[in-house]
């Protein structure tokens, strides 16, 4: 049996994804820059393969489509809010970390330090998003779940 939060979700359609992409456009643009910058930083500074950038972008695009599918319809009018944008940026930081974790690479100390720096920055932003949601009055069940899922991903 499905949990109550899942049962109460409205029916989703793939046709709603373009509208959600438009509602999230600013947060998506910022997080796309973050995922590219993080992957390129790991590639150049730590000497990880260039495929890391490609794989990070692919994983982020798939994650974004999933997120747009499950975004509440209320975001079409009000947008996702600043706290969800911060959580999306955290997700963009986590993507290159998870891509590296899934690829068996011989990493030197520089790569490990780079991964740790990204993880510490993502955890630091975790403190910001909940407080920002409460301060702006945009706290929601979706935002809390989104935050918890990104925490678990990290």
PDB file of C-alpha atoms in Angstrom:
ATOM      1  CA  UNK A   1       0.000   0.000   0.000  1.00  0.00           C
ATOM      2  CA  UNK A   2       1.242   3.472  -0.863  1.00  0.00           C
ATOM      3  CA  UNK A   3       1.955   6.012   1.884  1.00  0.00           C
ATOM      4  CA  UNK A   4      -0.681   8.775   2.314  1.00  0.00           C
ATOM      5  CA  UNK A   5       1.553  11.475   0.796  1.00  0.00           C
ATOM      6  CA  UNK A   6       1.888   9.473  -2.432  1.00  0.00           C
ATOM      7  CA  UNK A   7      -1.813   8.572  -2.597  1.00  0.00           C
ATOM      8  CA  UNK A   8      -2.802  12.232  -2.312  1.00  0.00           C
ATOM      9  CA  UNK A   9      -0.575  13.338  -5.202  1.00  0.00           C
ATOM     10  CA  UNK A  10      -2.590  14.457  -8.229  1.00  0.00           C
ATOM     11  CA  UNK A  11      -2.350  12.541 -11.470  1.00  0.00           C
ATOM     12  CA  UNK A  12       0.748  13.537 -13.405  1.00  0.00           C
ATOM     13  CA  UNK A  13       1.140  13.905 -17.133  1.00  0.00           C
ATOM     14  CA  UNK A  14       4.218  14.205 -19.303  1.00  0.00           C
ATOM     15  CA  UNK A  15       2.544  17.186 -20.977  1.00  0.00           C
ATOM     16  CA  UNK A  16       3.057  19.206 -17.782  1.00  0.00           C
ATOM     17  CA  UNK A  17       6.857  18.958 -17.954  1.00  0.00           C
ATOM     18  CA  UNK A  18       7.388  21.901 -20.386  1.00  0.00           C
ATOM     19  CA  UNK A  19       5.251  24.171 -18.193  1.00  0.00           C
ATOM     20  CA  UNK A  20       7.206  23.165 -15.101  1.00  0.00           C
ATOM     21  CA  UNK A  21      10.487  23.728 -16.954  1.00  0.00           C
ATOM     22  CA  UNK A  22       9.331  27.278 -17.650  1.00  0.00           C
ATOM     23  CA  UNK A  23       8.330  27.826 -14.003  1.00  0.00           C
ATOM     24  CA  UNK A  24      11.720  26.541 -12.790  1.00  0.00           C
ATOM     25  CA  UNK A  25      13.749  28.282 -15.549  1.00  0.00           C
ATOM     26  CA  UNK A  26      15.882  30.547 -13.326  1.00  0.00           C
ATOM     27  CA  UNK A  27      16.699  27.825 -10.807  1.00  0.00           C
ATOM     28  CA  UNK A  28      17.428  25.364 -13.617  1.00  0.00           C
ATOM     29  CA  UNK A  29      19.757  27.779 -15.394  1.00  0.00           C
ATOM     30  CA  UNK A  30      21.704  28.397 -12.193  1.00  0.00           C
ATOM     31  CA  UNK A  31      21.920  24.737 -11.301  1.00  0.00           C
ATOM     32  CA  UNK A  32      22.987  23.798 -14.837  1.00  0.00           C
ATOM     33  CA  UNK A  33      25.880  26.241 -14.487  1.00  0.00           C
ATOM     34  CA  UNK A  34      26.727  24.718 -11.089  1.00  0.00           C
ATOM     35  CA  UNK A  35      26.753  21.114 -12.350  1.00  0.00           C
ATOM     36  CA  UNK A  36      28.948  22.076 -15.319  1.00  0.00           C
ATOM     37  CA  UNK A  37      31.307  24.117 -13.139  1.00  0.00           C
ATOM     38  CA  UNK A  38      31.616  21.370 -10.525  1.00  0.00           C
ATOM     39  CA  UNK A  39      32.283  18.672 -13.128  1.00  0.00           C
ATOM     40  CA  UNK A  40      34.780  20.857 -14.995  1.00  0.00           C
ATOM     41  CA  UNK A  41      36.517  21.739 -11.731  1.00  0.00           C
ATOM     42  CA  UNK A  42      36.906  18.054 -10.903  1.00  0.00           C
ATOM     43  CA  UNK A  43      38.108  17.372 -14.441  1.00  0.00           C
ATOM     44  CA  UNK A  44      40.733  20.129 -14.548  1.00  0.00           C
ATOM     45  CA  UNK A  45      41.868  20.324 -10.930  1.00  0.00           C
ATOM     46  CA  UNK A  46      41.756  16.648 -10.052  1.00  0.00           C
ATOM     47  CA  UNK A  47      42.536  15.174 -13.454  1.00  0.00           C
ATOM     48  CA  UNK A  48      39.358  13.120 -13.670  1.00  0.00           C
ATOM     49  CA  UNK A  49      38.291  12.107 -17.204  1.00  0.00           C
ATOM     50  CA  UNK A  50      36.316  14.498 -19.405  1.00  0.00           C
ATOM     51  CA  UNK A  51      33.526  11.910 -19.545  1.00  0.00           C
ATOM     52  CA  UNK A  52      32.671  13.069 -16.032  1.00  0.00           C
ATOM     53  CA  UNK A  53      31.241  16.294 -17.488  1.00  0.00           C
ATOM     54  CA  UNK A  54      29.145  14.423 -20.061  1.00  0.00           C
ATOM     55  CA  UNK A  55      27.875  11.889 -17.532  1.00  0.00           C
ATOM     56  CA  UNK A  56      27.103  14.600 -14.972  1.00  0.00           C
ATOM     57  CA  UNK A  57      25.031  16.517 -17.510  1.00  0.00           C
ATOM     58  CA  UNK A  58      23.153  13.370 -18.509  1.00  0.00           C
ATOM     59  CA  UNK A  59      22.349  12.459 -14.897  1.00  0.00           C
ATOM     60  CA  UNK A  60      21.303  16.043 -14.152  1.00  0.00           C
ATOM     61  CA  UNK A  61      18.982  16.151 -17.170  1.00  0.00           C
ATOM     62  CA  UNK A  62      17.332  12.887 -16.137  1.00  0.00           C
ATOM     63  CA  UNK A  63      16.990  14.139 -12.566  1.00  0.00           C
ATOM     64  CA  UNK A  64      15.474  17.403 -13.831  1.00  0.00           C
ATOM     65  CA  UNK A  65      12.866  15.615 -15.932  1.00  0.00           C
ATOM     66  CA  UNK A  66      11.892  13.476 -12.942  1.00  0.00           C
ATOM     67  CA  UNK A  67      11.687  16.576 -10.750  1.00  0.00           C
ATOM     68  CA  UNK A  68       9.536  18.450 -13.259  1.00  0.00           C
ATOM     69  CA  UNK A  69       7.175  15.486 -13.470  1.00  0.00           C
ATOM     70  CA  UNK A  70       6.629  15.473  -9.699  1.00  0.00           C
ATOM     71  CA  UNK A  71       6.589  19.250  -9.115  1.00  0.00           C
ATOM     72  CA  UNK A  72       3.294  20.491  -7.686  1.00  0.00           C
ATOM     73  CA  UNK A  73       0.997  22.421 -10.038  1.00  0.00           C
ATOM     74  CA  UNK A  74       1.109  25.411  -7.653  1.00  0.00           C
ATOM     75  CA  UNK A  75       4.644  26.113  -8.930  1.00  0.00           C
ATOM     76  CA  UNK A  76       3.174  27.009 -12.312  1.00  0.00           C
ATOM     77  CA  UNK A  77       1.730  30.169 -10.751  1.00  0.00           C
ATOM     78  CA  UNK A  78       4.182  31.038  -7.982  1.00  0.00           C
ATOM     79  CA  UNK A  79       7.380  29.363  -9.111  1.00  0.00           C
ATOM     80  CA  UNK A  80       9.327  26.915  -6.975  1.00  0.00           C
ATOM     81  CA  UNK A  81      10.547  29.499  -4.470  1.00  0.00           C
ATOM     82  CA  UNK A  82      14.052  30.313  -3.276  1.00  0.00           C
ATOM     83  CA  UNK A  83      14.390  27.345  -0.913  1.00  0.00           C
ATOM     84  CA  UNK A  84      13.642  24.806  -3.658  1.00  0.00           C
ATOM     85  CA  UNK A  85      16.103  26.655  -5.897  1.00  0.00           C
ATOM     86  CA  UNK A  86      18.814  26.241  -3.239  1.00  0.00           C
ATOM     87  CA  UNK A  87      17.934  22.546  -2.939  1.00  0.00           C
ATOM     88  CA  UNK A  88      18.207  22.208  -6.719  1.00  0.00           C
ATOM     89  CA  UNK A  89      21.660  23.795  -6.599  1.00  0.00           C
ATOM     90  CA  UNK A  90      22.589  21.288  -3.876  1.00  0.00           C
ATOM     91  CA  UNK A  91      21.415  18.507  -6.179  1.00  0.00           C
ATOM     92  CA  UNK A  92      23.594  19.963  -8.938  1.00  0.00           C
ATOM     93  CA  UNK A  93      26.589  19.732  -6.593  1.00  0.00           C
ATOM     94  CA  UNK A  94      25.762  16.138  -5.692  1.00  0.00           C
ATOM     95  CA  UNK A  95      25.525  14.947  -9.316  1.00  0.00           C
ATOM     96  CA  UNK A  96      29.285  14.989 -10.088  1.00  0.00           C
ATOM     97  CA  UNK A  97      30.000  13.364  -6.716  1.00  0.00           C
ATOM     98  CA  UNK A  98      27.627  10.497  -7.473  1.00  0.00           C
ATOM     99  CA  UNK A  99      28.928  10.111 -11.034  1.00  0.00           C
ATOM    100  CA  UNK A 100      32.481   9.753  -9.724  1.00  0.00           C
ATOM    101  CA  UNK A 101      31.289   7.310  -7.058  1.00  0.00           C
ATOM    102  CA  UNK A 102      29.693   5.110  -9.735  1.00  0.00           C
ATOM    103  CA  UNK A 103      32.785   5.000 -11.931  1.00  0.00           C
ATOM    104  CA  UNK A 104      35.725   2.940 -10.726  1.00  0.00           C
ATOM    105  CA  UNK A 105      38.532   5.439 -11.071  1.00  0.00           C
ATOM    106  CA  UNK A 106      41.987   5.581  -9.626  1.00  0.00           C
ATOM    107  CA  UNK A 107      41.778   8.844  -7.708  1.00  0.00           C
ATOM    108  CA  UNK A 108      44.665  10.719  -6.226  1.00  0.00           C
ATOM    109  CA  UNK A 109      44.508  12.946  -3.156  1.00  0.00           C
ATOM    110  CA  UNK A 110      43.538  16.010  -5.228  1.00  0.00           C
ATOM    111  CA  UNK A 111      40.414  14.272  -6.536  1.00  0.00           C
ATOM    112  CA  UNK A 112      39.391  13.171  -3.054  1.00  0.00           C
ATOM    113  CA  UNK A 113      39.879  16.696  -1.691  1.00  0.00           C
ATOM    114  CA  UNK A 114      37.823  18.108  -4.572  1.00  0.00           C
ATOM    115  CA  UNK A 115      34.990  15.665  -3.914  1.00  0.00           C
ATOM    116  CA  UNK A 116      35.084  16.423  -0.202  1.00  0.00           C
ATOM    117  CA  UNK A 117      34.985  20.172  -0.879  1.00  0.00           C
ATOM    118  CA  UNK A 118      31.877  19.757  -3.049  1.00  0.00           C
ATOM    119  CA  UNK A 119      30.240  17.587  -0.400  1.00  0.00           C
ATOM    120  CA  UNK A 120      31.007  20.060   2.398  1.00  0.00           C
ATOM    121  CA  UNK A 121      29.599  22.929   0.338  1.00  0.00           C
ATOM    122  CA  UNK A 122      26.434  20.913  -0.404  1.00  0.00           C
ATOM    123  CA  UNK A 123      25.979  20.085   3.283  1.00  0.00           C
ATOM    124  CA  UNK A 124      26.504  23.749   4.173  1.00  0.00           C
ATOM    125  CA  UNK A 125      23.737  24.736   1.764  1.00  0.00           C
ATOM    126  CA  UNK A 126      21.480  22.195   3.486  1.00  0.00           C
ATOM    127  CA  UNK A 127      21.352  24.508   6.486  1.00  0.00           C
ATOM    128  CA  UNK A 128      20.212  27.386   4.267  1.00  0.00           C
ATOM    129  CA  UNK A 129      17.237  25.930   2.398  1.00  0.00           C
ATOM    130  CA  UNK A 130      14.993  25.007   5.338  1.00  0.00           C
ATOM    131  CA  UNK A 131      15.518  28.335   7.066  1.00  0.00           C
ATOM    132  CA  UNK A 132      14.916  30.142   3.783  1.00  0.00           C
ATOM    133  CA  UNK A 133      11.644  28.274   3.222  1.00  0.00           C
ATOM    134  CA  UNK A 134      10.351  29.167   6.673  1.00  0.00           C
ATOM    135  CA  UNK A 135      11.516  32.766   6.438  1.00  0.00           C
ATOM    136  CA  UNK A 136       9.810  33.329   3.070  1.00  0.00           C
ATOM    137  CA  UNK A 137       6.652  31.447   4.045  1.00  0.00           C
ATOM    138  CA  UNK A 138       7.123  28.917   1.229  1.00  0.00           C
ATOM    139  CA  UNK A 139       7.617  25.764   3.321  1.00  0.00           C
ATOM    140  CA  UNK A 140       5.779  22.812   1.760  1.00  0.00           C
ATOM    141  CA  UNK A 141       5.587  19.043   1.952  1.00  0.00           C
ATOM    142  CA  UNK A 142       7.138  18.858  -1.521  1.00  0.00           C
ATOM    143  CA  UNK A 143      10.066  21.060  -0.452  1.00  0.00           C
ATOM    144  CA  UNK A 144      10.663  19.012   2.687  1.00  0.00           C
ATOM    145  CA  UNK A 145      10.627  15.769   0.688  1.00  0.00           C
ATOM    146  CA  UNK A 146      12.848  17.261  -2.038  1.00  0.00           C
ATOM    147  CA  UNK A 147      15.336  18.338   0.635  1.00  0.00           C
ATOM    148  CA  UNK A 148      15.340  14.905   2.295  1.00  0.00           C
ATOM    149  CA  UNK A 149      15.861  13.115  -1.021  1.00  0.00           C
ATOM    150  CA  UNK A 150      18.840  15.310  -1.925  1.00  0.00           C
ATOM    151  CA  UNK A 151      20.230  14.704   1.586  1.00  0.00           C
ATOM    152  CA  UNK A 152      19.893  10.950   1.044  1.00  0.00           C
ATOM    153  CA  UNK A 153      21.488  11.227  -2.390  1.00  0.00           C
ATOM    154  CA  UNK A 154      24.539  12.912  -0.871  1.00  0.00           C
TER     155      UNK A 154
END
